[in-house]
GROMACS .gro file of C-alpha atoms in nm:
model
  329
    1MET     CA    1   1.197  -5.944   2.238
    2SER     CA    2   1.171  -5.577   2.139
    3ASN     CA    3   0.989  -5.332   2.360
    4PRO     CA    4   0.631  -5.248   2.258
    5ALA     CA    5   0.589  -4.920   2.073
    6PRO     CA    6   0.493  -4.619   2.289
    7ILE     CA    7   0.178  -4.422   2.228
    8VAL     CA    8   0.346  -4.080   2.200
    9SER     CA    9   0.692  -3.984   2.086
   10PHE     CA   10   0.810  -3.646   2.207
   11ILE     CA   11   1.068  -3.499   1.965
   12VAL     CA   12   1.292  -3.248   2.142
   13THR     CA   13   1.537  -3.071   1.914
   14PHE     CA   14   1.802  -2.855   2.063
   15TYR     CA   15   2.103  -2.641   1.975
   16GLN     CA   16   2.316  -2.446   2.226
   17GLN     CA   17   2.046  -2.476   2.494
   18LYS     CA   18   2.245  -2.642   2.775
   19ALA     CA   19   2.090  -2.424   3.040
   20PHE     CA   20   1.738  -2.547   2.966
   21ILE     CA   21   1.756  -2.885   2.797
   22GLY     CA   22   1.749  -3.088   3.118
   23GLU     CA   23   1.426  -2.917   3.239
   24THR     CA   24   1.275  -2.962   2.891
   25ILE     CA   25   1.349  -3.334   2.876
   26ARG     CA   26   1.219  -3.392   3.225
   27SER     CA   27   0.892  -3.210   3.145
   28ALA     CA   28   0.834  -3.451   2.855
   29LEU     CA   29   0.917  -3.756   3.070
   30GLU     CA   30   0.684  -3.646   3.353
   31GLN     CA   31   0.367  -3.639   3.145
   32LYS     CA   32   0.050  -3.782   3.298
   33LEU     CA   33   0.006  -4.004   2.994
   34ASP     CA   34   0.174  -4.343   3.020
   35ASP     CA   35   0.363  -4.510   2.730
   36ILE     CA   36   0.568  -4.222   2.597
   37GLU     CA   37   0.921  -4.200   2.464
   38VAL     CA   38   1.139  -3.890   2.434
   39ILE     CA   39   1.380  -3.855   2.141
   40ALA     CA   40   1.627  -3.570   2.194
   41VAL     CA   41   1.812  -3.455   1.882
   42ASP     CA   42   2.125  -3.248   1.941
   43ASP     CA   43   2.176  -3.048   1.624
   44GLY     CA   44   2.550  -3.005   1.653
   45SER     CA   45   2.563  -2.816   1.984
   46THR     CA   46   2.905  -2.719   2.118
   47ASP     CA   47   2.797  -2.606   2.466
   48GLY     CA   48   2.779  -2.951   2.623
   49GLY     CA   49   2.403  -2.988   2.615
   50ALA     CA   50   2.426  -3.352   2.512
   51GLU     CA   51   2.613  -3.430   2.836
   52ILE     CA   52   2.315  -3.293   3.033
   53VAL     CA   53   2.080  -3.526   2.845
   54LYS     CA   54   2.308  -3.824   2.902
   55GLU     CA   55   2.286  -3.764   3.279
   56ILE     CA   56   1.911  -3.826   3.271
   57ARG     CA   57   1.877  -4.200   3.337
   58ASP     CA   58   1.549  -4.309   3.191
   59PRO     CA   59   1.494  -4.599   2.946
   60ARG     CA   60   1.229  -4.397   2.763
   61LEU     CA   61   1.486  -4.138   2.653
   62ARG     CA   62   1.699  -4.166   2.342
   63LEU     CA   63   1.964  -3.913   2.235
   64ILE     CA   64   2.061  -3.858   1.875
   65ILE     CA   65   2.364  -3.637   1.799
   66GLN     CA   66   2.412  -3.497   1.448
   67ASP     CA   67   2.617  -3.227   1.279
   68ASN     CA   68   2.453  -2.886   1.277
   69ARG     CA   69   2.205  -2.904   0.990
   70GLY     CA   70   1.925  -2.672   1.105
   71PRO     CA   71   1.593  -2.720   1.289
   72SER     CA   72   1.405  -2.875   0.992
   73LEU     CA   73   1.648  -3.161   0.949
   74ALA     CA   74   1.673  -3.209   1.326
   75ALA     CA   75   1.295  -3.248   1.353
   76ASN     CA   76   1.290  -3.481   1.055
   77THR     CA   77   1.562  -3.695   1.217
   78GLY     CA   78   1.368  -3.722   1.540
   79ILE     CA   79   1.034  -3.801   1.378
   80ASN     CA   80   1.191  -4.066   1.151
   81ALA     CA   81   1.338  -4.233   1.458
   82ALA     CA   82   1.007  -4.224   1.648
   83ARG     CA   83   0.818  -4.543   1.728
   84GLY     CA   84   0.499  -4.386   1.871
   85GLU     CA   85   0.172  -4.367   1.684
   86TYR     CA   86   0.157  -3.995   1.779
   87ILE     CA   87   0.419  -3.720   1.758
   88ALA     CA   88   0.459  -3.419   1.991
   89LEU     CA   89   0.719  -3.156   1.912
   90LEU     CA   90   0.900  -2.955   2.180
   91GLY     CA   91   1.173  -2.693   2.160
   92GLY     CA   92   1.493  -2.741   2.350
   93ASP     CA   93   1.425  -2.456   2.592
   94ASP     CA   94   1.041  -2.500   2.621
   95ILE     CA   95   0.837  -2.696   2.871
   96ALA     CA   96   0.552  -2.947   2.819
   97LEU     CA   97   0.309  -2.893   3.107
   98PRO     CA   98   0.206  -3.219   3.281
   99GLU     CA   99  -0.133  -3.272   3.112
  100ARG     CA  100  -0.023  -3.180   2.760
  101ALA     CA  101   0.019  -3.530   2.607
  102LEU     CA  102  -0.294  -3.666   2.774
  103ARG     CA  103  -0.512  -3.371   2.669
  104GLN     CA  104  -0.384  -3.365   2.310
  105TYR     CA  105  -0.401  -3.743   2.270
  106ASP     CA  106  -0.762  -3.729   2.374
  107LEU     CA  107  -0.837  -3.464   2.110
  108VAL     CA  108  -0.660  -3.633   1.825
  109SER     CA  109  -0.739  -3.999   1.900
  110LYS     CA  110  -1.112  -3.932   1.925
  111GLY     CA  111  -1.123  -3.746   1.592
  112TYR     CA  112  -1.185  -3.395   1.715
  113THR     CA  113  -0.884  -3.280   1.512
  114ASP     CA  114  -0.599  -3.425   1.311
  115ILE     CA  115  -0.340  -3.181   1.442
  116ALA     CA  116  -0.368  -3.002   1.778
  117PHE     CA  117  -0.199  -2.685   1.897
  118ASP     CA  118  -0.239  -2.475   2.213
  119VAL     CA  119  -0.190  -2.111   2.296
  120PRO     CA  120   0.132  -2.137   2.498
  121GLN     CA  121   0.218  -1.971   2.829
  122LEU     CA  122   0.506  -1.737   2.759
  123ILE     CA  123   0.792  -1.758   3.010
  124ASN     CA  124   1.125  -1.589   3.046
  125GLU     CA  125   1.473  -1.732   3.106
  126ASN     CA  126   1.390  -1.774   3.479
  127ASP     CA  127   1.066  -1.964   3.415
  128LEU     CA  128   0.859  -1.658   3.516
  129PRO     CA  129   0.537  -1.607   3.323
  130LEU     CA  130   0.510  -1.327   3.065
  131GLU     CA  131   0.200  -1.156   2.934
  132ASP     CA  132   0.075  -1.258   2.589
  133SER     CA  133   0.150  -0.904   2.472
  134PHE     CA  134   0.519  -0.977   2.516
  135TYR     CA  135   0.497  -1.190   2.201
  136PRO     CA  136   0.144  -1.156   2.062
  137ALA     CA  137   0.179  -1.379   1.757
  138PHE     CA  138   0.041  -1.694   1.931
  139SER     CA  139  -0.254  -1.521   2.098
  140GLN     CA  140  -0.400  -1.338   1.798
  141PHE     CA  141  -0.604  -1.632   1.679
  142ASP     CA  142  -0.974  -1.562   1.745
  143LEU     CA  143  -1.076  -1.858   1.955
  144GLY     CA  144  -1.413  -1.689   2.016
  145ARG     CA  145  -1.501  -1.741   1.648
  146SER     CA  146  -1.366  -2.087   1.591
  147ASP     CA  147  -1.079  -2.302   1.709
  148ARG     CA  148  -1.031  -2.445   1.362
  149VAL     CA  149  -0.747  -2.310   1.147
  150SER     CA  150  -0.807  -2.242   0.780
  151LEU     CA  151  -0.588  -2.152   0.488
  152ASP     CA  152  -0.727  -1.803   0.470
  153HIS     CA  153  -0.635  -1.757   0.839
  154LEU     CA  154  -0.273  -1.835   0.765
  155PHE     CA  155  -0.275  -1.635   0.442
  156SER     CA  156  -0.409  -1.318   0.606
  157SER     CA  157  -0.232  -1.340   0.941
  158GLY     CA  158   0.094  -1.523   0.879
  159ASN     CA  159   0.220  -1.786   1.119
  160PHE     CA  160   0.041  -1.775   1.454
  161LEU     CA  161   0.071  -2.145   1.544
  162CYS     CA  162   0.323  -2.252   1.807
  163ALA     CA  163   0.530  -2.537   1.662
  164PRO     CA  164   0.656  -2.660   2.004
  165SER     CA  165   0.291  -2.718   2.102
  166VAL     CA  166   0.192  -2.939   1.800
  167PHE     CA  167   0.061  -3.293   1.835
  168MET     CA  168  -0.028  -3.523   1.546
  169ARG     CA  169  -0.030  -3.879   1.425
  170ARG     CA  170   0.298  -4.008   1.284
  171SER     CA  171   0.102  -4.120   0.977
  172THR     CA  172   0.013  -3.755   0.916
  173PHE     CA  173   0.377  -3.669   0.896
  174LEU     CA  174   0.440  -3.957   0.656
  175GLN     CA  175   0.159  -3.833   0.429
  176VAL     CA  176   0.254  -3.466   0.430
  177GLY     CA  177   0.628  -3.537   0.409
  178PRO     CA  178   0.926  -3.393   0.599
  179PHE     CA  179   0.989  -3.033   0.701
  180SER     CA  180   1.157  -2.835   0.425
  181PRO     CA  181   1.535  -2.849   0.483
  182GLY     CA  182   1.585  -2.512   0.308
  183LEU     CA  183   1.380  -2.319   0.570
  184ILE     CA  184   1.521  -2.231   0.912
  185GLN     CA  185   1.265  -1.999   1.071
  186LEU     CA  186   0.934  -2.057   0.895
  187GLN     CA  187   0.959  -2.427   0.817
  188ASP     CA  188   0.661  -2.482   1.050
  189PHE     CA  189   0.450  -2.218   0.868
  190ASP     CA  190   0.522  -2.393   0.539
  191TYR     CA  191   0.430  -2.721   0.702
  192TRP     CA  192   0.089  -2.611   0.836
  193ILE     CA  193   0.004  -2.480   0.485
  194ARG     CA  194   0.090  -2.818   0.337
  195CYS     CA  195  -0.116  -2.999   0.603
  196LEU     CA  196  -0.420  -2.792   0.520
  197LYS     CA  197  -0.379  -2.854   0.149
  198GLU     CA  198  -0.375  -3.225   0.222
  199GLY     CA  199  -0.714  -3.186   0.391
  200PHE     CA  200  -0.605  -3.229   0.752
  201VAL     CA  201  -0.796  -3.047   1.028
  202LEU     CA  202  -0.590  -2.818   1.248
  203ARG     CA  203  -0.732  -2.677   1.577
  204VAL     CA  204  -0.600  -2.455   1.852
  205VAL     CA  205  -0.722  -2.536   2.204
  206CYS     CA  206  -0.754  -2.277   2.476
  207ASP     CA  207  -0.566  -2.482   2.734
  208ARG     CA  208  -0.216  -2.365   2.819
  209LEU     CA  209  -0.035  -2.693   2.768
  210THR     CA  210   0.306  -2.568   2.667
  211ALA     CA  211   0.541  -2.308   2.821
  212TYR     CA  212   0.722  -2.120   2.539
  213ARG     CA  213   1.041  -1.950   2.644
  214ARG     CA  214   1.122  -1.600   2.523
  215ARG     CA  215   1.491  -1.533   2.568
  216GLY     CA  216   1.690  -1.212   2.557
  217ALA     CA  217   1.973  -1.094   2.328
  218GLY     CA  218   1.811  -1.230   2.013
  219LEU     CA  219   1.848  -1.591   2.120
  220ASN     CA  220   1.508  -1.698   1.982
  221LEU     CA  221   1.501  -1.769   1.607
  222SER     CA  222   1.203  -1.532   1.588
  223ALA     CA  223   1.405  -1.245   1.738
  224THR     CA  224   1.421  -0.905   1.568
  225SER     CA  225   1.791  -0.968   1.481
  226ASN     CA  226   1.683  -1.250   1.251
  227MET     CA  227   1.416  -1.039   1.076
  228ALA     CA  228   1.596  -1.023   0.740
  229ARG     CA  229   1.609  -1.398   0.706
  230LEU     CA  230   1.247  -1.428   0.827
  231LEU     CA  231   1.128  -1.185   0.562
  232ILE     CA  232   1.312  -1.377   0.288
  233GLU     CA  233   1.150  -1.705   0.401
  234ASP     CA  234   0.810  -1.540   0.433
  235GLY     CA  235   0.833  -1.403   0.082
  236TYR     CA  236   0.926  -1.741  -0.056
  237ILE     CA  237   0.643  -1.921   0.123
  238MET     CA  238   0.380  -1.662   0.028
  239ARG     CA  239   0.480  -1.675  -0.341
  240HIS     CA  240   0.425  -2.051  -0.335
  241PHE     CA  241   0.120  -2.041  -0.107
  242PHE     CA  242  -0.119  -2.160  -0.379
  243ASP     CA  243   0.104  -2.409  -0.554
  244GLY     CA  244  -0.092  -2.718  -0.657
  245MET     CA  245  -0.437  -2.554  -0.603
  246ASP     CA  246  -0.691  -2.542  -0.878
  247VAL     CA  247  -0.977  -2.291  -0.913
  248THR     CA  248  -1.217  -2.516  -0.716
  249SER     CA  249  -0.974  -2.519  -0.422
  250LEU     CA  250  -0.910  -2.150  -0.446
  251ARG     CA  251  -1.285  -2.075  -0.440
  252ARG     CA  252  -1.344  -2.316  -0.151
  253HIS     CA  253  -1.084  -2.147   0.073
  254PHE     CA  254  -1.109  -1.790  -0.058
  255ALA     CA  255  -1.463  -1.754  -0.189
  256GLU     CA  256  -1.498  -1.388  -0.102
  257HIS     CA  257  -1.180  -1.304  -0.296
  258VAL     CA  258  -1.275  -1.500  -0.609
  259PRO     CA  259  -1.620  -1.362  -0.690
  260PHE     CA  260  -1.605  -1.420  -1.068
  261HIS     CA  261  -1.633  -1.739  -1.272
  262PHE     CA  262  -1.290  -1.873  -1.352
  263THR     CA  263  -1.200  -2.181  -1.550
  264ASP     CA  264  -0.909  -2.415  -1.481
  265THR     CA  265  -0.696  -2.266  -1.758
  266PRO     CA  266  -0.351  -2.137  -1.642
  267GLY     CA  267  -0.450  -1.779  -1.724
  268ASP     CA  268  -0.771  -1.793  -1.517
  269ILE     CA  269  -0.591  -1.961  -1.225
  270ALA     CA  270  -0.329  -1.686  -1.232
  271LEU     CA  271  -0.597  -1.413  -1.226
  272ALA     CA  272  -0.776  -1.579  -0.940
  273LYS     CA  273  -0.454  -1.591  -0.740
  274ALA     CA  274  -0.378  -1.227  -0.826
  275LEU     CA  275  -0.717  -1.121  -0.684
  276ILE     CA  276  -0.645  -1.301  -0.363
  277TYR     CA  277  -0.300  -1.156  -0.327
  278LEU     CA  278  -0.419  -0.807  -0.403
  279ARG     CA  279  -0.659  -0.812  -0.105
  280ASN     CA  280  -0.398  -0.915   0.149
  281SER     CA  281  -0.334  -0.640   0.406
  282ARG     CA  282   0.041  -0.698   0.405
  283ARG     CA  283   0.203  -0.483   0.141
  284THR     CA  284   0.483  -0.730   0.061
  285VAL     CA  285   0.217  -0.994  -0.005
  286SER     CA  286  -0.031  -0.787  -0.204
  287ASN     CA  287   0.248  -0.683  -0.440
  288ILE     CA  288   0.271  -1.041  -0.561
  289ALA     CA  289  -0.043  -0.973  -0.757
  290PHE     CA  290   0.160  -0.742  -0.977
  291GLU     CA  291   0.422  -1.012  -1.040
  292ILE     CA  292   0.158  -1.271  -1.127
  293LEU     CA  293  -0.014  -1.044  -1.377
  294ILE     CA  294   0.314  -0.956  -1.551
  295ASP     CA  295   0.400  -1.325  -1.587
  296ALA     CA  296   0.052  -1.412  -1.709
  297LEU     CA  297   0.055  -1.143  -1.977
  298GLN     CA  298   0.392  -1.260  -2.104
  299LYS     CA  299   0.263  -1.617  -2.139
  300ASP     CA  300  -0.076  -1.535  -2.293
  301PRO     CA  301  -0.165  -1.193  -2.436
  302LEU     CA  302  -0.535  -1.287  -2.422
  303VAL     CA  303  -0.511  -1.272  -2.041
  304GLN     CA  304  -0.514  -0.893  -2.065
  305GLU     CA  305  -0.868  -0.892  -2.198
  306ARG     CA  306  -0.979  -1.147  -1.945
  307ALA     CA  307  -0.817  -0.953  -1.661
  308ALA     CA  308  -0.985  -0.630  -1.766
  309SER     CA  309  -1.325  -0.808  -1.765
  310VAL     CA  310  -1.281  -0.879  -1.389
  311GLY     CA  311  -1.135  -0.533  -1.312
  312LEU     CA  312  -0.781  -0.661  -1.266
  313THR     CA  313  -0.565  -0.424  -1.468
  314MET     CA  314  -0.227  -0.270  -1.408
  315PRO     CA  315  -0.372   0.072  -1.323
  316VAL     CA  316  -0.593  -0.095  -1.063
  317ILE     CA  317  -0.300  -0.279  -0.911
  318PHE     CA  318  -0.079   0.029  -0.909
  319SER     CA  319  -0.352   0.237  -0.752
  320GLU     CA  320  -0.387  -0.019  -0.475
  321MET     CA  321  -0.009  -0.030  -0.428
  322LEU     CA  322   0.011   0.348  -0.404
  323ARG     CA  323  -0.287   0.366  -0.165
  324ARG     CA  324  -0.107   0.146   0.078
  325GLY     CA  325   0.196   0.374   0.102
  326ASP     CA  326   0.558   0.294   0.173
  327PRO     CA  327   0.644  -0.063   0.061
  328SER     CA  328   0.883  -0.097   0.355
  329GLU     CA  329   0.600  -0.078   0.602
   0.00000   0.00000   0.00000
């Protein structure tokens, strides 16, 4: 007879994290919620991390070893192997605090949210706490206004959600689909956008339920040394941010940026997107409005008259670009 399915499956992906993987695995196994399993996916490590995992004798732990294929495919492998109704992700050098699974299960199972995140406690390589200012991305979300994440939050602020703190139903993953295998650093950002487009509710809770490790010498994927790759992925995601969205969806999520009446014609949808891009405070994002307008004019000359009627002309776009200064900023 097969063992009954657990409630929660922790997916721990790791690569060259031998020094921390044992502590990470134990933190997932020591949750206050019963009926969990831990699936550890070694993404082709060569430092012996898998041997550390094998030393942990616990029937709830499974180890999967695969060739190095990147974090997206490692997460997909783990989730596809999961038996639990709920999925919790955890990085190979991070720590799940004891009440994390219980607290997040309560939030998701009772319908407060479909996908739960927390604002993690930053720690260093010696498990000592760090101030939020050491890596402010995760603490910039305004919990005083609302704990619910919206598309316009992600569009204006970029990725501020901590992937190793996420908790969701496995059925959510099956509906949204796997993490994009072509992305290495911002695959989670792309995923949250897709979840919101599917209509799922994302919330960030105030509780510190995850310890997120910041390591030295550029060892985090988000380190400055990886900035070039991060910018390439960010540009790709932002250019495709509105894929599959019609005018009704654009207006629902970005009403203040789409003040005019637009139809569902390709030209009008392009103009609505251009207006939204133009108002983004990040120069690399706002410049996409210029690209959209060029493409729209090539496909339909009548778009020029329509664009002028809503004040979206090349001189307007160039004036905005010049006002914002150096494009490298």
